[in-house]
Coordinates of C-alpha atoms in Angstrom, one line a residue:
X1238 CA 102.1 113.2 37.1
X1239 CA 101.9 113.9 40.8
X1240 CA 99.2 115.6 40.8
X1241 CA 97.4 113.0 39.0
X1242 CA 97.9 110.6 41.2
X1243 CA 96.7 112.3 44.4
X1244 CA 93.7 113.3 42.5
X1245 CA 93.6 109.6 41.2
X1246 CA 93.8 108.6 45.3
X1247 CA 91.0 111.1 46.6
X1248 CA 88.4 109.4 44.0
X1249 CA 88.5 106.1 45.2
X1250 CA 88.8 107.1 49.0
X1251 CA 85.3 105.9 50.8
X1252 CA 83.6 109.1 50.9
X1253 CA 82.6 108.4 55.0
X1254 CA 86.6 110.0 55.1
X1255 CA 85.2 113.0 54.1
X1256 CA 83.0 113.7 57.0
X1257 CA 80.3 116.6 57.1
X1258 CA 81.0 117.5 60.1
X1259 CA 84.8 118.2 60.1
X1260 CA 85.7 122.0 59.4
X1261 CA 89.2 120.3 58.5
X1262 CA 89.0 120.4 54.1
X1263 CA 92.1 118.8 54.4
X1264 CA 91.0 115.4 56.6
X1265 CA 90.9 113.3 53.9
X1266 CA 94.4 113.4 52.7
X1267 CA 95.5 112.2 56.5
X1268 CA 93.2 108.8 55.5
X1269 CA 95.8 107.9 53.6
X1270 CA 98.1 106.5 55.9
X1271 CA 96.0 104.2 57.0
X1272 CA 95.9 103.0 53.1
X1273 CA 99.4 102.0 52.9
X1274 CA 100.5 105.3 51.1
X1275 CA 102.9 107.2 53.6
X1276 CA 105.2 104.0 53.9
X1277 CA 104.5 102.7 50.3
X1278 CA 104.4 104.8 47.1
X1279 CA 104.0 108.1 48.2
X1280 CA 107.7 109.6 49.6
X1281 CA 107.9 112.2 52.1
X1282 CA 109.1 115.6 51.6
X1283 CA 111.8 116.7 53.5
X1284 CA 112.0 120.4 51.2
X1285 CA 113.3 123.2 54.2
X1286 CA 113.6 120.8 57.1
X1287 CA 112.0 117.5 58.3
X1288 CA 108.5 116.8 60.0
X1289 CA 109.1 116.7 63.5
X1290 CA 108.8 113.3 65.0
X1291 CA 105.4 114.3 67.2
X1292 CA 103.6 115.3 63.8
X1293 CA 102.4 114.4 60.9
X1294 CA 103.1 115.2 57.9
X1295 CA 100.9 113.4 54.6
X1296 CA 103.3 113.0 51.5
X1297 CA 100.4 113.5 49.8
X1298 CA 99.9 117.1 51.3
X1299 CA 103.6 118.1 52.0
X1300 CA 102.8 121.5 52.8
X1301 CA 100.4 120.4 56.0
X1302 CA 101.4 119.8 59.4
X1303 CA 99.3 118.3 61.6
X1304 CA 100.2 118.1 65.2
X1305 CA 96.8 118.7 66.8
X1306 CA 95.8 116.8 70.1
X1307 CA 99.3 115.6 70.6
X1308 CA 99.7 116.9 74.2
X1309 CA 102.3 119.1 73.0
X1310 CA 103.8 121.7 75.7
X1311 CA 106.2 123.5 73.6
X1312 CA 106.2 124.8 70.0
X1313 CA 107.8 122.3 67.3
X1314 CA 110.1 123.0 64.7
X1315 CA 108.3 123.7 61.4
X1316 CA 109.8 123.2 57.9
X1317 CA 109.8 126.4 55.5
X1318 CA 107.4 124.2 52.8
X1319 CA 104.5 124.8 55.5
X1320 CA 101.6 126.7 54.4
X1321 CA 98.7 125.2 56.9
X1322 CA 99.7 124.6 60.4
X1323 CA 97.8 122.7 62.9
X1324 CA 98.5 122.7 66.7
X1325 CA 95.0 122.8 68.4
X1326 CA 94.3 120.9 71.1
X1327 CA 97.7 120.9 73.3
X1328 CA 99.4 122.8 75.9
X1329 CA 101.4 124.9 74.2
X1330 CA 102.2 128.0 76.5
X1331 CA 104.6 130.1 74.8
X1332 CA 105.7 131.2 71.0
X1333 CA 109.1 132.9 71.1
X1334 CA 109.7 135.0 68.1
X1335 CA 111.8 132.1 66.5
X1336 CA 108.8 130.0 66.7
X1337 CA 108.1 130.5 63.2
X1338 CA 110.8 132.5 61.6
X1339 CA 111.6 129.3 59.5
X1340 CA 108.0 129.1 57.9
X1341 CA 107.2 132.8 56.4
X1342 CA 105.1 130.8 54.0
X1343 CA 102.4 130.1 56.4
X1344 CA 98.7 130.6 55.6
X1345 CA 96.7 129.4 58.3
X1346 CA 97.6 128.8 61.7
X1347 CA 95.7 126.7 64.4
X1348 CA 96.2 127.1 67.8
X1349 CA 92.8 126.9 69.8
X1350 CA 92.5 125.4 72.4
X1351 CA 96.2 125.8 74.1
X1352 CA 97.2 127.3 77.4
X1353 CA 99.1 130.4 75.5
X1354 CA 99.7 133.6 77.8
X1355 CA 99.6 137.7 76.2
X1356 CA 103.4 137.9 77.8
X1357 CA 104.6 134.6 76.3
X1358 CA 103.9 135.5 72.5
X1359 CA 106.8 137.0 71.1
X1360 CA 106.1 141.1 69.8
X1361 CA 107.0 139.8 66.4
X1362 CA 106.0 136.0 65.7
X1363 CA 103.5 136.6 63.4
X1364 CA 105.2 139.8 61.8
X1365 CA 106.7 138.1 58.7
X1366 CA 104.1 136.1 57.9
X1367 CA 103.1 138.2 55.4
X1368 CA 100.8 135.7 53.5
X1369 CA 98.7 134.6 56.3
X1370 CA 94.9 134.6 55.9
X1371 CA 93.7 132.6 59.0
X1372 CA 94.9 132.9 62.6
X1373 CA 93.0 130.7 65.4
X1374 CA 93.7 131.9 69.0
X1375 CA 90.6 131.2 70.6
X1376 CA 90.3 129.1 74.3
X1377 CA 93.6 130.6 74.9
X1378 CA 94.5 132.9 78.3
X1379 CA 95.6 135.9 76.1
X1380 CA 94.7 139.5 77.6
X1381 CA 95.7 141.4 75.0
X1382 CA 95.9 140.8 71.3
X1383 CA 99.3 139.8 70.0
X1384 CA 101.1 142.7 68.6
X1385 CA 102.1 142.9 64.8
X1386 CA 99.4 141.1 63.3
X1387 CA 100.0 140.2 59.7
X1388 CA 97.7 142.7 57.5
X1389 CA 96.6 139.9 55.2
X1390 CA 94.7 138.1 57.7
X1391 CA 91.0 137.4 56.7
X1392 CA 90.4 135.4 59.7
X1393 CA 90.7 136.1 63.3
X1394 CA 89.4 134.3 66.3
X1395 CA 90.4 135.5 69.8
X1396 CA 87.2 134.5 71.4
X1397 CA 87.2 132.9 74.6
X1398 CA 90.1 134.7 76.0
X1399 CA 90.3 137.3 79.1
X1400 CA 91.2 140.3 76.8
X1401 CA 90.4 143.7 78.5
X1402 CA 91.3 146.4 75.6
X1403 CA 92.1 146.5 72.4
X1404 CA 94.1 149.4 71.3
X1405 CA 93.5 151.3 68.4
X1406 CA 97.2 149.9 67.2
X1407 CA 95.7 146.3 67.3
X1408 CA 94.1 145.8 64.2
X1409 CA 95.4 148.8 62.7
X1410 CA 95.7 148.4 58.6
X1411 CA 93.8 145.5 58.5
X1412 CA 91.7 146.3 55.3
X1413 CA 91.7 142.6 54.2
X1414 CA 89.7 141.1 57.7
X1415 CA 86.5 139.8 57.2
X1416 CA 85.8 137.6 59.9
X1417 CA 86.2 138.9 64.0
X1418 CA 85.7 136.8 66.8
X1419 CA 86.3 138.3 70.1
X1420 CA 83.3 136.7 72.0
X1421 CA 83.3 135.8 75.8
X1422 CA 86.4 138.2 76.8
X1423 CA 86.4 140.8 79.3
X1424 CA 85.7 143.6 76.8
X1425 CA 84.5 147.2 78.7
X1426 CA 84.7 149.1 75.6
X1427 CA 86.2 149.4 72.4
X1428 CA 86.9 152.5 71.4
X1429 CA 88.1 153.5 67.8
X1430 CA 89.8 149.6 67.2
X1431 CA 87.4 148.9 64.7
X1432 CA 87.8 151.9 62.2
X1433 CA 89.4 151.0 59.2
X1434 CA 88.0 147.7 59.2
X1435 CA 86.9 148.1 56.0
X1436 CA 86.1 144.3 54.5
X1437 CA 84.7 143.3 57.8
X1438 CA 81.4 141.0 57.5
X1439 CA 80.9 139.6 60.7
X1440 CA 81.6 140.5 64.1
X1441 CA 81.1 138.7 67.5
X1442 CA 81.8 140.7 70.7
X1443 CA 79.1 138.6 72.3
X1444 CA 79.7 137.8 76.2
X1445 CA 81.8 140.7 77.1
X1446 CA 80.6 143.2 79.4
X1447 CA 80.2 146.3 77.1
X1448 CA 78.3 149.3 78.1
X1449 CA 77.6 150.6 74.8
X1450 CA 77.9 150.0 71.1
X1451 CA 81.1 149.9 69.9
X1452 CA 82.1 153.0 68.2
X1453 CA 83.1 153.2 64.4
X1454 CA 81.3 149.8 63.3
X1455 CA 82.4 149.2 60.1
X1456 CA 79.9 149.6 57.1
X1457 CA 80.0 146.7 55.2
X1458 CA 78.7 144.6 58.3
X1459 CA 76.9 141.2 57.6
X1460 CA 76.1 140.2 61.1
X1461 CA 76.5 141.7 64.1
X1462 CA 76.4 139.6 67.2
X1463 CA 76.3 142.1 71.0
X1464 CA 74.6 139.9 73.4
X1465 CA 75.4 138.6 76.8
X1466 CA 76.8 142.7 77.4
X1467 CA 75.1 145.4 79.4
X1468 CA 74.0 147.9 76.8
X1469 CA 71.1 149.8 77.7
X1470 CA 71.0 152.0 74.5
X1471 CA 71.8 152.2 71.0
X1472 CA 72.6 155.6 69.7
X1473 CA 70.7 157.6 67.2
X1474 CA 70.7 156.4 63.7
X1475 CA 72.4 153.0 65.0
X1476 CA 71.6 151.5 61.2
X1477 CA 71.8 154.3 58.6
X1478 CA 74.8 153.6 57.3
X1479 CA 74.6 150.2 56.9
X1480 CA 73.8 148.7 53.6
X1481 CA 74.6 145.5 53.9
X1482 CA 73.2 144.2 57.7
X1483 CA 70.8 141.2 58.1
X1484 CA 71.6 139.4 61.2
X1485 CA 71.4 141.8 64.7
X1486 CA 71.6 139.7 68.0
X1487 CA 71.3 142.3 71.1
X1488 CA 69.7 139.4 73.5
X1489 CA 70.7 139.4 77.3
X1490 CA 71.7 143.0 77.3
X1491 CA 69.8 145.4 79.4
X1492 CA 67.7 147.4 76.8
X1493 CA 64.7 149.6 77.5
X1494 CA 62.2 151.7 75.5
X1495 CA 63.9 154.8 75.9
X1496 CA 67.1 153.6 74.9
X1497 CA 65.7 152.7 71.8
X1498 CA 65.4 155.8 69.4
X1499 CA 62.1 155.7 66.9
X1500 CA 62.3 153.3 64.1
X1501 CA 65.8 152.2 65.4
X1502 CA 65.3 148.6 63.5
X1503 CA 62.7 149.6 61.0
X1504 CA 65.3 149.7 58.3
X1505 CA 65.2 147.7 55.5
X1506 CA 67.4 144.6 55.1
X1507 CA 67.4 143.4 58.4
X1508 CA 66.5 139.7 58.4
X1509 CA 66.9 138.7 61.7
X1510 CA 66.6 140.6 65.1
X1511 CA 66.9 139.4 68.3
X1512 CA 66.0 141.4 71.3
X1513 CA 64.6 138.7 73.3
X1514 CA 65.7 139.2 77.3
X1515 CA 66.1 142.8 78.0
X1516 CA 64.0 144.9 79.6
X1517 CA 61.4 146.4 76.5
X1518 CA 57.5 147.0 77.6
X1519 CA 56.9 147.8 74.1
X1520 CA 57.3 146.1 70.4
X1521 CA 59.7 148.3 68.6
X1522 CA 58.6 149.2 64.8
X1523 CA 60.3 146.5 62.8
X1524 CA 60.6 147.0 58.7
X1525 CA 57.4 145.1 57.0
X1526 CA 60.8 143.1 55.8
X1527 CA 62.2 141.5 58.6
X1528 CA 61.5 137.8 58.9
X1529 CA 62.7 136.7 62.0
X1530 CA 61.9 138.8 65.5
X1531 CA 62.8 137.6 68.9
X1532 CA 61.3 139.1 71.9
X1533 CA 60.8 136.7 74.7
X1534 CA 61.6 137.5 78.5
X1535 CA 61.0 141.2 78.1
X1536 CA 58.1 143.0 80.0
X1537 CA 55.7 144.0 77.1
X1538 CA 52.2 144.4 77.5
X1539 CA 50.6 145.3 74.4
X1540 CA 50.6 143.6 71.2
X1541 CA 51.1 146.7 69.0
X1542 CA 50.3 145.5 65.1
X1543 CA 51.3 148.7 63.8
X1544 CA 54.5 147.6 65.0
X1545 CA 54.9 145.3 61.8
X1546 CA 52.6 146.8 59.7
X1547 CA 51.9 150.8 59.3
X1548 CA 48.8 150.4 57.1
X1549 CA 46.5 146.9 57.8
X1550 CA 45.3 145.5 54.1
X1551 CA 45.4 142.9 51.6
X1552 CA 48.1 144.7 49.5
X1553 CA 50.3 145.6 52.3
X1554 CA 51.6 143.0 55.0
X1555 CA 54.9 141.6 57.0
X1556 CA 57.1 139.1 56.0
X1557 CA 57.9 138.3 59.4
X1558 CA 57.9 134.3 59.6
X1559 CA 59.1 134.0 63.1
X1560 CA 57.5 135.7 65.9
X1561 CA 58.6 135.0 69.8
X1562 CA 56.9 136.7 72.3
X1563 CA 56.7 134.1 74.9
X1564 CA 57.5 135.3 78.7
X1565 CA 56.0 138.8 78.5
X1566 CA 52.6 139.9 80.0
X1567 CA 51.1 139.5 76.5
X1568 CA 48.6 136.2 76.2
X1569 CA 46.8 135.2 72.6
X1570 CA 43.3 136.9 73.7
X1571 CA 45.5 140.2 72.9
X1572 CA 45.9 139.5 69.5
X1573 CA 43.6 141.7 67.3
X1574 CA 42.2 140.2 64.8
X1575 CA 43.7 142.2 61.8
X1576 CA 46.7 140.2 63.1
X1577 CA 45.6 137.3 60.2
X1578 CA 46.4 140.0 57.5
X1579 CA 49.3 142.0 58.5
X1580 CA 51.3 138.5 59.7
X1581 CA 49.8 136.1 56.8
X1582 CA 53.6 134.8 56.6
X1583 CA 53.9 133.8 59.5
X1584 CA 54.5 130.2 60.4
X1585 CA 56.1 130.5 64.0
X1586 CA 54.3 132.8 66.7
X1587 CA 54.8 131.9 70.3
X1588 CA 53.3 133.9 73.2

């Protein structure tokens, strides 16, 4: 019957409470308050401890504590029913090891945007929570990542730190991650941290200062996002083993034609490639696949066409949609004219 009821409840909320534009699935059921329902027919659930006074917690989601943007300074107490945790937003610095040895249930855990410290996480606050598929540590001052990660997480955001080094240790075991932000850190290189990854689909290491390609990249890759770094090659056979990658973005780096290898991206199954301000005088052959191709601010100076297509004829043509070549030394009188037949998909050229 209780479940009727709160499904009775979400279909007559005004769907403006369910907002686009919040990443929160769960916003809706904190509406409710303002309808009367926390103080009126709707009980709160005090099952393994009470909601601490500075949160809240919906009767009508008992298992959700939200204590985001609260101007909090110290960890709460959090009841063992808690299975999504929300403490963006505050000033939280520390998380003893007690900090949530009372809620082992926990499956997501929000704490972006915090003023936490590598040598004020306790070594083993996260270590029993076994179940947890989402951890948010980004816009934190963390140098290091926290030590016994839970191998169930899925999620894992760390971006926006001043992490250094990750040790091979770090995400050790962690067959079940598909999702690894570690964008705008202080990266220099990587080492083997990322073998064994083997679920991974996307990963950031965008805004470091990384050298080179990380090493052991794992093969079920999605998206691949390296810019803002200074590599200035890619090895040999960069993309033969990967069946799966569409998105490559390698802008701001500090590539040249020689520390590209022949037919590095002309692979199959790339959709979208981004090479746009490095340091290329050439266009690198591309797979007659690829739809999307940035190469602005580089110093090319020819407008290769066999580049996009090996043979020029009506059968056999790009699918390129998207072509930016704008800020080289390239203008549209360089163009040839088979150009109409080999980029007939094309909706988007800029030069």
């Amino acid at each position: 019957m209780s479940g009727l009821c709160v499904f009775l409840l979400a279909c007559v909320l005004p769907l403006s409470l369910a907002s686009p534009g919040r990443q929160d699935p769960f916003f809706w059921l904190s509406a409710l308050r303002g309808r009367g329902y926390v103080e009126g027919s709707l009980l709160a659930d005090t099952t393994g401890g009470e909601c601490p006074a500075e949160c809240d917690c919906p009767p009508s989601f008992p298992i959700a504590m939200y204590c985001d943007g609260r101007g909090l300074t110290a960890m709460p107490n959090v009841p063992s029913r808690m299975k999504y945790l929300y403490l963006q937003h505050n000033e939280i610095s520390a998380m003893p090891d007690s900090a949530l040895a009372n809620a082992t249930n926990l499956v997501w855990v929000m704490m972006h945007h915090n003023a936490l410290s590598t040598d004020k996480i306790g070594k083993r606050v996260f270590a029993k929570l076994q179940g947890l598929e989402r951890l948010y540590l980004q816009h934190n001052n963390l140098t290091r990542v926290p030590p016994n990660l839970p191998r169930s997480l899925r999620d894992l955001r760390l971006n926006n730190n001043n992490i250094n080094k990750i040790t091979p240790a770090a995400l050790d075991g962690m067959d079940n991650l598909t999702i690894l932000y570690l964008h705008d850190n202080a990266l220099t290189e990587m080492g083997t941290s990322l073998k064994g990854l083997n679920s991974l689909t996307l990963l950031d290491v965008s805004g470091n200062k990384l050298k080179k390609v990380p090493d052991s990249l794992p093969e079920r890759l999605h998206q691949l996002y390296l810019e803002s770094n200074a590599i200035s090659a890619v090895p040999e056979g960069f993309l033969s083993k990967f069946s799966q990658l569409q998105y490559i973005r390698m802008a701001h780096n500090q590539l040249t034609d020689n520390g590209i290898p022949p037919n590095t991206f002309n692979v199959s199954g790339l959709v979208e490639l981004d090479l746009s301000f490095n340091q290329l005088e050439r266009i690198p052959p591309v797979s007659q696949t690829l739809e999307h191709l940035y190469l602005q601010a580089n110093h090319i100076k020819e407008f290769t066409l066999g580049s996009f297509c090996g043979v020029v004829d009506v059968m056999n043509f790009s699918k390129l949609r998207t072509l930016r070549l704008e800020g080289n030394e390239i203008s549209t009188g360089d163009v040839p004219s088979e150009s109409a037949l080999c980029l007939r998909l094309a909706n988007t050229i800029e030069l």
